[in-house]
Short mmCIF file of C-alpha atoms and ligand atoms in Angstrom, two decimals:
data_model
loop_
_atom_site.label_atom_id
_atom_site.label_comp_id
_atom_site.label_asym_id
_atom_site.label_seq_id
_atom_site.Cartn_x
_atom_site.Cartn_y
_atom_site.Cartn_z
CA UNK A 1 -13.53 19.17 -18.01
CA UNK A 2 -14.23 21.88 -15.42
CA UNK A 3 -11.36 22.96 -13.43
CA UNK A 4 -11.27 21.66 -9.79
CA UNK A 5 -9.21 23.64 -7.15
CA UNK A 6 -7.76 22.51 -3.63
CA UNK A 7 -8.86 25.52 -1.52
CA UNK A 8 -8.18 24.19 1.94
CA UNK A 9 -5.81 21.50 3.69
CA UNK A 10 -5.33 20.45 7.22
CA UNK A 11 -3.70 17.74 9.17
CA UNK A 12 -3.52 16.74 12.69
CA UNK A 13 -0.08 15.84 14.32
CA UNK A 14 0.69 12.31 13.59
CA UNK A 15 1.32 10.71 16.87
CA UNK A 16 1.56 7.34 18.75
CA UNK A 17 -1.52 6.93 21.14
CA UNK A 18 -3.79 10.06 20.36
CA UNK A 19 -5.46 10.94 23.59
CA UNK A 20 -9.07 11.04 21.96
CA UNK A 21 -11.62 9.21 20.06
CA UNK A 22 -11.81 9.02 16.10
CA UNK A 23 -14.33 11.76 15.85
CA UNK A 24 -12.03 14.26 17.79
CA UNK A 25 -9.05 13.10 15.79
CA UNK A 26 -10.93 13.84 12.56
CA UNK A 27 -11.93 17.24 13.88
CA UNK A 28 -8.33 18.23 14.26
CA UNK A 29 -7.70 18.14 10.42
CA UNK A 30 -11.17 19.46 9.75
CA UNK A 31 -10.51 22.59 11.74
CA UNK A 32 -7.39 23.37 10.31
CA UNK A 33 -8.43 22.93 6.62
CA UNK A 34 -11.79 24.93 7.29
CA UNK A 35 -9.59 27.76 8.74
CA UNK A 36 -7.18 27.51 5.86
CA UNK A 37 -10.04 27.70 3.22
CA UNK A 38 -11.84 30.49 5.46
CA UNK A 39 -14.90 28.30 4.87
CA UNK A 40 -18.21 27.79 6.60
CA UNK A 41 -19.94 24.58 6.95
CA UNK A 42 -22.55 25.61 4.50
CA UNK A 43 -19.82 25.91 1.96
CA UNK A 44 -19.15 22.25 2.13
CA UNK A 45 -21.47 20.51 -0.39
CA UNK A 46 -20.58 16.77 0.47
CA UNK A 47 -18.15 14.98 2.56
CA UNK A 48 -15.99 11.97 1.80
CA UNK A 49 -14.63 10.17 4.79
CA UNK A 50 -11.74 7.85 4.27
CA UNK A 51 -10.08 5.15 6.36
CA UNK A 52 -9.39 1.68 6.52
CA UNK A 53 -11.71 -0.47 8.66
CA UNK A 54 -10.86 -3.06 11.39
CA UNK A 55 -9.02 -0.62 13.46
CA UNK A 56 -12.22 0.91 15.20
CA UNK A 57 -15.39 -0.65 16.84
CA UNK A 58 -17.34 2.18 15.16
CA UNK A 59 -19.09 0.88 12.00
CA UNK A 60 -19.62 3.36 9.08
CA UNK A 61 -17.53 6.21 10.65
CA UNK A 62 -18.69 8.58 7.95
CA UNK A 63 -21.90 9.39 9.89
CA UNK A 64 -20.18 9.94 13.13
CA UNK A 65 -17.58 12.28 11.74
CA UNK A 66 -20.02 14.24 9.56
CA UNK A 67 -22.21 14.85 12.64
CA UNK A 68 -19.29 15.81 14.89
CA UNK A 69 -18.05 18.36 12.29
CA UNK A 70 -21.59 19.79 11.74
CA UNK A 71 -21.62 18.74 8.28
CA UNK A 72 -25.29 17.31 8.26
CA UNK A 73 -27.44 17.18 6.02
CA UNK A 74 -24.91 17.23 3.47
CA UNK A 75 -24.41 13.80 1.85
CA UNK A 76 -21.30 11.68 3.19
CA UNK A 77 -19.58 8.99 1.47
CA UNK A 78 -17.32 6.43 3.07
CA UNK A 79 -14.12 5.30 0.92
CA UNK A 80 -11.80 2.60 1.52
CA UNK A 81 -8.64 1.51 -0.58
CA UNK A 82 -6.29 0.55 2.37
CA UNK A 83 -3.25 2.98 2.54
CA UNK A 84 -4.51 5.02 -0.39
CA UNK A 85 -8.00 5.73 0.97
CA UNK A 86 -7.78 9.38 1.22
CA UNK A 87 -6.23 9.87 -2.42
CA UNK A 88 -9.02 7.72 -3.68
CA UNK A 89 -11.46 9.94 -1.71
CA UNK A 90 -9.89 12.89 -3.49
CA UNK A 91 -10.59 11.29 -6.85
CA UNK A 92 -14.23 10.75 -5.86
CA UNK A 93 -14.38 14.43 -4.62
CA UNK A 94 -12.71 15.67 -7.84
CA UNK A 95 -15.51 13.72 -9.84
CA UNK A 96 -18.41 14.97 -7.67
CA UNK A 97 -17.19 18.47 -8.31
CA UNK A 98 -16.12 18.10 -12.00
CA UNK A 99 -19.41 16.43 -12.84
CA UNK A 100 -21.39 19.62 -11.40
CA UNK A 101 -23.21 17.52 -8.72
CA UNK A 102 -21.52 19.54 -6.06
CA UNK A 103 -19.39 22.71 -6.14
CA UNK A 104 -17.24 21.80 -3.01
CA UNK A 105 -16.42 18.49 -1.37
CA UNK A 106 -14.33 17.86 1.81
CA UNK A 107 -12.29 14.79 1.88
CA UNK A 108 -11.49 13.68 5.58
CA UNK A 109 -8.98 10.83 6.19
CA UNK A 110 -8.35 9.44 9.54
CA UNK A 111 -6.87 6.29 11.36
CA UNK A 112 -6.42 5.71 14.88
CA UNK A 113 -4.22 2.68 14.83
CA UNK A 114 -3.43 2.65 18.56
CA UNK A 115 -6.80 1.22 19.18
CA UNK A 116 -5.04 -2.12 18.85
CA UNK A 117 -1.71 -3.54 19.65
CA UNK A 118 1.05 -3.42 17.14
CA UNK A 119 0.90 -7.42 16.61
CA UNK A 120 -2.73 -7.17 16.07
CA UNK A 121 -2.19 -4.29 13.60
CA UNK A 122 0.47 -6.23 11.69
CA UNK A 123 -2.11 -9.19 11.31
CA UNK A 124 -4.98 -6.85 10.12
CA UNK A 125 -2.50 -5.10 7.74
CA UNK A 126 -1.63 -8.54 6.47
CA UNK A 127 -5.13 -9.21 5.69
CA UNK A 128 -5.14 -6.39 3.18
CA UNK A 129 -3.80 -9.06 1.07
CA UNK A 130 -5.20 -12.32 -0.09
CA UNK A 131 -6.68 -13.89 3.16
CA UNK A 132 -7.82 -17.04 1.40
CA UNK A 133 -4.52 -18.10 -0.22
CA UNK A 134 -1.70 -15.96 1.34
CA UNK A 135 -2.42 -15.11 4.94
CA UNK A 136 -2.31 -18.76 6.01
CA UNK A 137 1.23 -18.66 5.30
CA UNK A 138 1.88 -15.99 7.82
CA UNK A 139 2.24 -12.94 5.83
CA UNK A 140 2.52 -9.20 6.85
CA UNK A 141 3.11 -5.99 4.95
CA UNK A 142 6.96 -5.62 5.69
CA UNK A 143 7.36 -9.27 4.14
CA UNK A 144 5.43 -8.44 0.95
CA UNK A 145 7.52 -5.17 0.48
CA UNK A 146 10.61 -7.18 1.38
CA UNK A 147 9.85 -9.52 -1.30
CA UNK A 148 9.91 -6.45 -3.82
CA UNK A 149 13.07 -5.17 -2.11
CA UNK A 150 14.84 -8.64 -2.45
CA UNK A 151 13.77 -8.80 -6.17
CA UNK A 152 14.81 -5.03 -6.85
CA UNK A 153 18.23 -5.52 -5.33
CA UNK A 154 18.74 -8.60 -7.23
CA UNK A 155 17.44 -7.49 -10.58
CA UNK A 156 19.33 -4.10 -10.67
CA UNK A 157 22.43 -4.86 -8.46
CA UNK A 158 21.41 -2.26 -5.92
CA UNK A 159 22.38 -2.50 -2.32
CA UNK A 160 20.78 -2.41 1.08
CA UNK A 161 22.79 0.91 1.54
CA UNK A 162 20.91 2.45 -1.35
CA UNK A 163 17.71 1.71 0.60
CA UNK A 164 19.03 3.02 3.91
CA UNK A 165 20.01 6.34 2.09
CA UNK A 166 16.20 6.98 1.31
CA UNK A 167 15.60 6.56 5.23
CA UNK A 168 18.43 9.10 5.97
CA UNK A 169 16.87 11.61 3.61
CA UNK A 170 13.43 11.03 5.15
CA UNK A 171 14.90 11.51 8.70
CA UNK A 172 16.78 14.62 7.66
CA UNK A 173 13.23 16.26 6.86
CA UNK A 174 11.32 14.56 9.49
CA UNK A 175 13.22 16.78 12.12
CA UNK A 176 11.77 19.87 10.64
CA UNK A 177 8.15 18.64 10.54
CA UNK A 178 6.47 19.56 13.53
CA UNK A 179 3.70 17.05 12.74
CA UNK A 180 5.89 13.94 12.35
CA UNK A 181 6.07 11.08 14.72
CA UNK A 182 9.71 10.41 14.30
CA UNK A 183 11.74 13.67 14.71
CA UNK A 184 15.43 12.34 14.92
CA UNK A 185 18.24 12.24 12.38
CA UNK A 186 19.35 8.81 11.27
CA UNK A 187 22.87 7.77 10.16
CA UNK A 188 23.51 5.45 7.28
CA UNK A 189 25.41 3.02 9.63
CA UNK A 190 22.42 3.05 12.07
CA UNK A 191 20.11 1.85 9.48
CA UNK A 192 22.53 -0.84 8.07
CA UNK A 193 23.08 -2.33 11.48
CA UNK A 194 19.47 -2.21 12.74
CA UNK A 195 17.70 -5.55 13.39
CA UNK A 196 16.14 -7.30 10.32
CA UNK A 197 12.19 -7.13 10.25
CA UNK A 198 11.75 -9.23 7.06
CA UNK A 199 15.17 -9.44 5.10
CA UNK A 200 16.28 -7.30 3.37
CA UNK A 201 14.19 -4.86 5.21
CA UNK A 202 15.38 -3.59 8.54
CA UNK A 203 13.78 -1.59 11.38
CA UNK A 204 14.61 1.74 9.77
CA UNK A 205 13.43 0.53 6.27
CA UNK A 206 9.95 0.61 7.70
CA UNK A 207 7.53 3.44 8.57
CA UNK A 208 5.60 3.47 12.07
CA UNK A 209 1.90 2.95 12.77
CA UNK A 210 0.55 6.24 13.87
CA UNK A 211 -2.72 8.04 14.79
CA UNK A 212 -3.73 10.92 12.53
CA UNK A 213 -6.18 12.72 10.29
CA UNK A 214 -5.97 14.88 7.17
CA UNK A 215 -8.40 16.95 5.39
CA UNK A 216 -8.55 18.43 1.86
CA UNK A 217 -11.25 20.69 0.55
CA UNK A 218 -11.95 21.00 -3.23
CA UNK A 219 -14.14 23.29 -5.06
CA UNK A 220 -15.06 24.36 -8.59
CA UNK A 221 -13.35 27.36 -10.05
CA UNK A 222 -16.60 29.33 -9.63
CA UNK A 223 -17.00 28.49 -5.83
CA UNK A 224 -13.31 28.99 -5.24
CA UNK A 225 -13.80 32.54 -6.82
CA UNK A 226 -16.92 33.25 -4.85
CA UNK A 227 -15.02 32.32 -1.48
CA UNK A 228 -12.25 34.57 -2.30
CA UNK A 229 -9.67 31.95 -2.44
CA UNK A 230 -6.30 33.75 -3.37
CA UNK A 231 -4.18 30.77 -3.92
CA UNK A 232 -6.06 27.94 -5.38
CA UNK A 233 -4.05 24.86 -6.32
CA UNK A 234 -5.39 23.06 -9.40
CA UNK A 235 -5.89 19.35 -9.85
CA UNK A 236 -4.45 18.99 -13.19
CA UNK A 237 -4.20 15.09 -13.74
CA UNK A 238 -5.53 12.26 -11.69
CA UNK A 239 -4.85 8.63 -12.35
CA UNK A 240 -5.88 5.50 -10.45
CA UNK A 241 -5.47 1.83 -11.10
CA UNK A 242 -5.64 -1.63 -9.44
CA UNK A 243 -3.50 -4.86 -9.82
CA UNK A 244 -4.02 -8.41 -8.78
CA UNK A 245 -3.90 -8.73 -4.87
CA UNK A 246 -2.29 -12.00 -4.94
CA UNK A 247 1.53 -11.93 -5.47
CA UNK A 248 1.42 -15.02 -7.69
CA UNK A 249 -0.60 -12.95 -10.23
CA UNK A 250 1.98 -10.17 -10.55
CA UNK A 251 4.48 -10.21 -13.55
CA UNK A 252 7.43 -8.60 -11.76
CA UNK A 253 8.53 -7.58 -8.41
CA UNK A 254 11.15 -4.99 -9.17
CA UNK A 255 8.52 -2.40 -9.72
CA UNK A 256 4.80 -1.54 -9.08
CA UNK A 257 2.70 -1.89 -12.20
CA UNK A 258 -0.16 -0.10 -10.32
CA UNK A 259 1.99 3.14 -10.04
CA UNK A 260 3.14 3.02 -13.60
CA UNK A 261 -0.47 2.75 -14.89
CA UNK A 262 -1.72 5.47 -12.51
CA UNK A 263 1.24 7.69 -13.47
CA UNK A 264 0.62 7.26 -17.25
CA UNK A 265 -3.07 8.44 -16.77
CA UNK A 266 -2.01 11.52 -14.56
CA UNK A 267 0.59 12.62 -16.83
CA UNK A 268 -1.66 12.24 -20.02
CA UNK A 269 -4.45 14.19 -18.36
CA UNK A 270 -2.25 16.83 -17.06
CA UNK A 271 -0.31 17.10 -20.38
CA UNK A 272 2.86 16.98 -18.36
CA UNK A 273 5.83 14.58 -17.97
CA UNK A 274 8.00 13.59 -15.19
CA UNK A 275 10.56 16.32 -15.93
CA UNK A 276 8.04 19.03 -15.38
CA UNK A 277 7.36 17.95 -11.73
CA UNK A 278 9.20 20.31 -9.31
CA UNK A 279 8.24 18.43 -5.98
CA UNK A 280 6.68 15.14 -5.09
CA UNK A 281 5.31 13.14 -2.35
CA UNK A 282 5.63 9.45 -2.69
CA UNK A 283 4.40 6.52 -0.75
CA UNK A 284 7.31 5.44 1.26
CA UNK A 285 5.76 3.12 3.76
CA UNK A 286 9.02 1.25 3.27
CA UNK A 287 12.36 2.49 1.73
CA UNK A 288 11.95 0.05 -1.24
CA UNK A 289 8.54 1.82 -1.91
CA UNK A 290 10.09 5.13 -2.63
CA UNK A 291 12.95 3.65 -4.64
CA UNK A 292 10.42 1.85 -6.93
CA UNK A 293 8.34 5.18 -6.95
CA UNK A 294 11.44 7.04 -8.51
CA UNK A 295 11.26 4.74 -11.45
CA UNK A 296 7.62 3.99 -11.89
CA UNK A 297 6.85 7.80 -11.97
CA UNK A 298 9.66 8.17 -14.47
CA UNK A 299 11.99 10.40 -12.28
CA UNK A 300 14.65 7.85 -13.07
CA UNK A 301 15.15 5.21 -15.69
CA UNK A 302 14.54 1.55 -14.32
CA UNK A 303 17.39 0.55 -12.20
CA UNK A 304 18.64 4.29 -11.97
CA UNK A 305 16.69 4.91 -8.77
CA UNK A 306 19.83 4.29 -6.73
CA UNK A 307 21.87 6.75 -8.65
CA UNK A 308 19.06 9.45 -7.94
CA UNK A 309 19.26 9.10 -4.21
CA UNK A 310 23.28 8.71 -4.30
CA UNK A 311 23.33 12.02 -5.86
CA UNK A 312 20.92 13.53 -3.49
CA UNK A 313 18.54 14.56 -6.42
CA UNK A 314 15.52 13.79 -4.27
CA UNK A 315 16.77 16.20 -1.55
CA UNK A 316 15.15 19.41 -1.24
CA UNK A 317 17.99 21.35 -3.29
CA UNK A 318 18.05 18.41 -5.98
CA UNK A 319 16.42 18.24 -9.29
CA UNK A 320 13.26 16.45 -8.00
CA UNK A 321 12.67 16.86 -4.28
CA UNK A 322 10.69 13.80 -2.87
CA UNK A 323 9.22 13.64 0.47
CA UNK A 324 10.76 16.71 1.85
CA UNK A 325 8.41 16.60 4.72
CA UNK A 326 10.03 13.43 6.06
CA UNK A 327 7.87 11.12 4.06
CA UNK A 328 5.72 8.37 5.84
CA UNK A 329 8.95 6.87 7.18
CA UNK A 330 9.26 9.92 9.52
CA UNK A 331 5.68 11.32 9.66
CA UNK A 332 4.35 7.83 10.47
CA UNK A 333 1.47 6.09 8.34
CA UNK A 334 -2.17 6.49 9.76
CA UNK A 335 -3.50 4.60 6.87
CA UNK A 336 -6.58 6.60 6.10
CA UNK A 337 -4.91 9.97 6.62
CA UNK A 338 -2.03 9.31 4.65
CA UNK A 339 -3.08 10.34 1.15
CA UNK A 340 -4.48 13.75 2.39
CA UNK A 341 -1.27 14.41 4.37
CA UNK A 342 0.73 13.94 1.13
CA UNK A 343 -1.79 16.35 -0.76
CA UNK A 344 -1.42 18.84 2.11
CA UNK A 345 2.38 18.88 1.77
CA UNK A 346 2.28 19.51 -1.97
CA UNK A 347 -0.52 22.09 -1.74
CA UNK A 348 1.54 24.08 0.87
CA UNK A 349 4.65 23.87 -1.43
CA UNK A 350 2.72 25.02 -4.43
CA UNK A 351 1.42 28.06 -2.36
CA UNK A 352 5.12 28.65 -1.03
CA UNK A 353 3.78 27.99 2.45
CA UNK A 354 5.90 24.95 3.33
CA UNK A 355 8.23 26.95 5.75
CA UNK A 356 11.62 25.25 6.28
CA UNK A 357 10.62 22.66 3.90
CA UNK A 358 9.75 24.88 0.97
CA UNK A 359 11.23 23.86 -2.33
CA UNK A 360 12.31 26.82 -4.60
CA UNK A 361 9.37 28.17 -6.76
CA UNK A 362 7.63 25.06 -7.78
CA UNK A 363 5.02 24.99 -10.51
CA UNK A 364 3.85 21.39 -10.61
CA UNK A 365 3.66 18.89 -7.67
CA UNK A 366 2.87 15.15 -7.69
CA UNK A 367 1.25 12.81 -5.21
CA UNK A 368 1.89 9.06 -5.37
CA UNK A 369 -0.19 6.96 -2.99
CA UNK A 370 -0.22 3.12 -2.88
CA UNK A 371 -2.88 0.95 -1.18
CA UNK A 372 -1.77 -2.55 -0.05
CA UNK A 373 1.31 -3.94 -1.74
CA UNK A 374 0.67 -2.29 -5.27
CA UNK A 375 -2.94 -3.23 -5.09
CA UNK A 376 -4.21 0.22 -5.49
CA UNK A 377 -2.46 3.11 -6.88
CA UNK A 378 -3.32 6.74 -7.06
CA UNK A 379 -1.15 9.49 -8.86
CA UNK A 380 -2.35 13.05 -8.66
CA UNK A 381 -0.68 16.11 -10.35
CA UNK A 382 -1.24 19.63 -8.98
CA UNK A 383 -0.27 22.97 -10.33
CA UNK A 384 -0.54 26.55 -8.98
CA UNK B 1 -34.53 -34.39 5.82
CA UNK B 2 -31.20 -33.92 7.57
CA UNK B 3 -29.49 -30.50 6.64
CA UNK B 4 -26.65 -31.01 4.44
CA UNK B 5 -23.29 -30.76 6.15
CA UNK B 6 -21.10 -27.63 5.26
CA UNK B 7 -17.88 -28.50 3.79
CA UNK B 8 -15.22 -26.60 5.78
CA UNK B 9 -12.28 -28.20 4.64
CA UNK B 10 -10.50 -25.14 3.81
CA UNK B 11 -10.12 -24.29 7.47
CA UNK B 12 -7.28 -26.83 7.50
CA UNK B 13 -5.16 -24.68 5.11
CA UNK B 14 -1.98 -23.22 6.46
CA UNK B 15 -0.88 -22.41 10.19
CA UNK B 16 -4.05 -20.28 10.60
CA UNK B 17 -6.81 -20.37 8.01
CA UNK B 18 -8.94 -17.18 7.59
CA UNK B 19 -11.41 -19.04 5.23
CA UNK B 20 -13.37 -22.19 6.19
CA UNK B 21 -15.76 -22.58 3.07
CA UNK B 22 -15.17 -22.02 -0.57
CA UNK B 23 -16.09 -23.55 -3.80
CA UNK B 24 -12.40 -24.83 -4.24
CA UNK B 25 -12.51 -26.91 -1.25
CA UNK B 26 -11.22 -29.93 -3.21
CA UNK B 27 -7.92 -27.85 -2.93
CA UNK B 28 -7.57 -29.54 0.50
CA UNK B 29 -8.78 -32.88 -0.86
CA UNK B 30 -5.75 -32.74 -3.17
CA UNK B 31 -3.30 -31.67 -0.57
CA UNK B 32 -4.66 -34.68 1.67
CA UNK B 33 -3.56 -36.73 -1.38
CA UNK B 34 -0.07 -35.22 -1.47
CA UNK B 35 -0.92 -33.14 -4.39
CA UNK B 36 -0.86 -29.25 -4.99
CA UNK B 37 -3.49 -28.47 -7.62
CA UNK B 38 -4.72 -25.42 -9.45
CA UNK B 39 -7.68 -25.15 -11.78
CA UNK B 40 -8.07 -24.54 -15.63
CA UNK B 41 -10.86 -23.22 -17.63
CA UNK B 42 -12.30 -26.00 -19.86
CA UNK B 43 -13.06 -23.39 -22.56
CA UNK B 44 -10.06 -20.94 -22.89
CA UNK B 45 -7.51 -23.16 -21.17
CA UNK B 46 -6.27 -20.46 -18.82
CA UNK B 47 -4.51 -21.96 -15.75
CA UNK B 48 -5.30 -20.44 -12.44
CA UNK B 49 -3.10 -20.61 -9.30
CA UNK B 50 -4.40 -20.21 -6.62
CA UNK B 51 -7.21 -22.22 -7.88
CA UNK B 52 -10.62 -20.43 -8.51
CA UNK B 53 -13.98 -21.91 -9.41
CA UNK B 54 -14.69 -19.24 -12.13
CA UNK B 55 -12.94 -18.07 -15.27
CA UNK B 56 -13.24 -14.39 -15.53
CA UNK B 57 -13.03 -14.51 -19.37
CA UNK B 58 -15.64 -17.29 -19.72
CA UNK B 59 -18.18 -16.86 -17.06
CA UNK B 60 -20.31 -19.96 -16.47
CA UNK B 61 -18.00 -22.42 -18.11
CA UNK B 62 -16.66 -25.09 -15.68
CA UNK B 63 -13.09 -25.32 -14.54
CA UNK B 64 -11.20 -28.55 -13.94
CA UNK B 65 -8.18 -29.36 -11.71
CA UNK B 66 -4.61 -29.85 -12.69
CA UNK B 67 -1.72 -30.81 -10.53
CA UNK B 68 1.26 -28.42 -10.09
CA UNK B 69 4.21 -30.52 -11.31
CA UNK B 70 7.73 -30.01 -12.30
CA UNK B 71 9.99 -27.06 -11.34
CA UNK B 72 9.32 -23.46 -10.96
CA UNK B 73 11.97 -20.67 -10.94
CA UNK B 74 12.19 -18.61 -7.76
CA UNK B 75 11.18 -15.09 -8.40
CA UNK B 76 11.63 -13.56 -5.04
CA UNK B 77 11.57 -14.25 -1.45
CA UNK B 78 11.82 -12.81 1.99
CA UNK B 79 12.95 -14.37 5.42
CA UNK B 80 10.45 -13.02 8.45
CA UNK B 81 12.12 -12.33 11.64
CA UNK B 82 8.71 -11.15 13.08
CA UNK B 83 5.48 -12.80 12.45
CA UNK B 84 1.74 -11.85 12.86
CA UNK B 85 -0.41 -13.20 15.76
CA UNK B 86 -0.63 -17.01 15.37
CA UNK B 87 2.70 -17.69 13.45
CA UNK B 88 5.26 -16.82 16.01
CA UNK B 89 6.07 -20.77 16.45
CA UNK B 90 7.02 -20.90 12.95
CA UNK B 91 9.71 -18.23 12.99
CA UNK B 92 12.05 -17.83 11.29
CA UNK B 93 10.36 -18.82 7.87
CA UNK B 94 10.41 -17.41 4.31
CA UNK B 95 7.63 -16.57 1.89
CA UNK B 96 8.34 -16.75 -1.85
CA UNK B 97 6.89 -16.85 -5.35
CA UNK B 98 7.62 -19.69 -7.85
CA UNK B 99 7.11 -18.98 -11.62
CA UNK B 100 6.01 -22.12 -13.53
CA UNK B 101 5.57 -20.27 -16.73
CA UNK B 102 1.79 -20.73 -17.23
CA UNK B 103 1.09 -19.68 -13.71
CA UNK B 104 2.84 -18.76 -10.43
CA UNK B 105 2.67 -20.05 -6.94
CA UNK B 106 2.84 -17.93 -3.78
CA UNK B 107 3.89 -19.92 -0.72
CA UNK B 108 6.60 -20.73 1.98
CA UNK B 109 10.09 -22.09 1.55
CA UNK B 110 10.56 -25.29 3.09
CA UNK B 111 13.55 -27.10 4.60
CA UNK B 112 16.28 -25.08 2.70
CA UNK B 113 19.04 -23.27 4.51
CA UNK B 114 18.25 -19.51 3.73
CA UNK B 115 21.84 -18.98 2.53
CA UNK B 116 21.28 -21.41 -0.20
CA UNK B 117 18.17 -19.78 -1.51
CA UNK B 118 18.82 -17.60 -4.55
CA UNK B 119 16.64 -15.83 -6.99
CA UNK B 120 16.35 -17.83 -10.15
CA UNK B 121 17.06 -21.28 -8.57
CA UNK B 122 14.63 -24.10 -9.76
CA UNK B 123 12.51 -25.47 -6.75
CA UNK B 124 9.44 -27.79 -6.65
CA UNK B 125 6.23 -27.32 -4.68
CA UNK B 126 5.54 -30.11 -1.97
CA UNK B 127 2.66 -30.64 0.29
CA UNK B 128 3.58 -30.21 3.94
CA UNK B 129 1.88 -31.34 7.06
CA UNK B 130 1.85 -28.72 9.80
CA UNK B 131 2.34 -29.67 13.58
CA UNK B 132 -1.33 -28.54 14.30
CA UNK B 133 -2.56 -31.20 11.88
CA UNK B 134 -3.19 -28.62 9.04
CA UNK B 135 -1.79 -28.89 5.64
CA UNK B 136 0.06 -26.23 3.32
CA UNK B 137 2.76 -26.56 0.51
CA UNK B 138 6.48 -25.58 0.70
CA UNK B 139 9.00 -24.90 -1.91
CA UNK B 140 12.00 -27.28 -1.85
CA UNK B 141 15.22 -27.42 -3.86
CA UNK B 142 14.59 -29.32 -7.15
ZN1 ZN C 401 -11.78 -19.30 -19.67
#
């Protein structure tokens, strides 16, 4: 398989109520990634535009964004896998480059969630589950993840405090991420005494809706060299899986089978194991999601995730730093932009360009991005 | 010839139904008779809940209905303090999954005080008439 490098990354600030349209929002990440790569539009062979529909009136947004970024006549593709859209876009981009069809591809993820009210958003998010047999009961994303949280706490004898510790960590780093929505520290007690949203999950166990965009440019080894890229970050392993959408078709709730499967593929392809990973970005739309990720990715044995966070092993100085950019819990979670934002964080880490968030000398980084409630899962491993 | 009437029974499923027409509309017919039903492949015997009109292992083979009977074990649940649009009047309510062994059922917990709900408890699935005239099913103590 030919080598594929990430040569440029960009991200808009994640905000509530972006004062512009989706094309302008997308342009922010585009501009940063192009400058980062030192690229011209003619360097980009194709674009993959990623978002989750139903937030915008615009249909087929790939065309609008490709035009606005000046990326015609290159082909453009639109990819959607809910919250994992842009890491799925990365897999498509990887394939296009590895196949030799294009020698560079841009993945542009965006979401402007503030186009609709928060209640409308909850309803649409809930429809990322089985609308025929589940939505008529009144489901929403926090409730689905809360079912996993309930099962996890019950199965392993963990506590709500263990979940809260994950939010405390996220908030610690959110404060130093200039692009995060939520930039305040949070105390354990504050998390535990917050209003329940869907028990056992409380307000601070949940991430916030946000508007944002992300951009990742990948290229073949040859193209990267020709462009004079000095710090390419290689895609070493790329795993993707899907699992049944309806909760009644799942075997267990104390973990996400989709993440286990995607991780298995990514580790095998990279020829690496969990112990080799020096820094990770995991999909923490809810605190329980990060807890399950620790175990599904092999950073902890099943049931040992709480030990990992209690011992602060997932802090910047720990054995496996996780979400030291504040995670979705602090950054906010603009569906289509999320995966690309995670990739950006890991790429900056592997280039030693992560500033105050920099982990010491990482060789290998991992991104875990989940769509729906364990419906789609992407795990990608990067190396310097 | 008069046009055949569209069978839109499924719009009666749940507080708000997002589907009107399906090949498993008889699911509503069974609910109206007080039964919760799934389907089973006539060839390989696989039981499906929620019901489906096609077996993915045996395309083209018919499925038949079976009634969800007996008790299932509560796998997990959550009590909602917020609801999506259209469900606010129902608050608070809990969603859950029951494991019947051959199949599982996703639904709502009925008139059981939340503090008595425990993972692992045996529950039954019962048809429930909603205030708006629609039907769903709920889990009650066995
Ligand atoms: Zn069959």
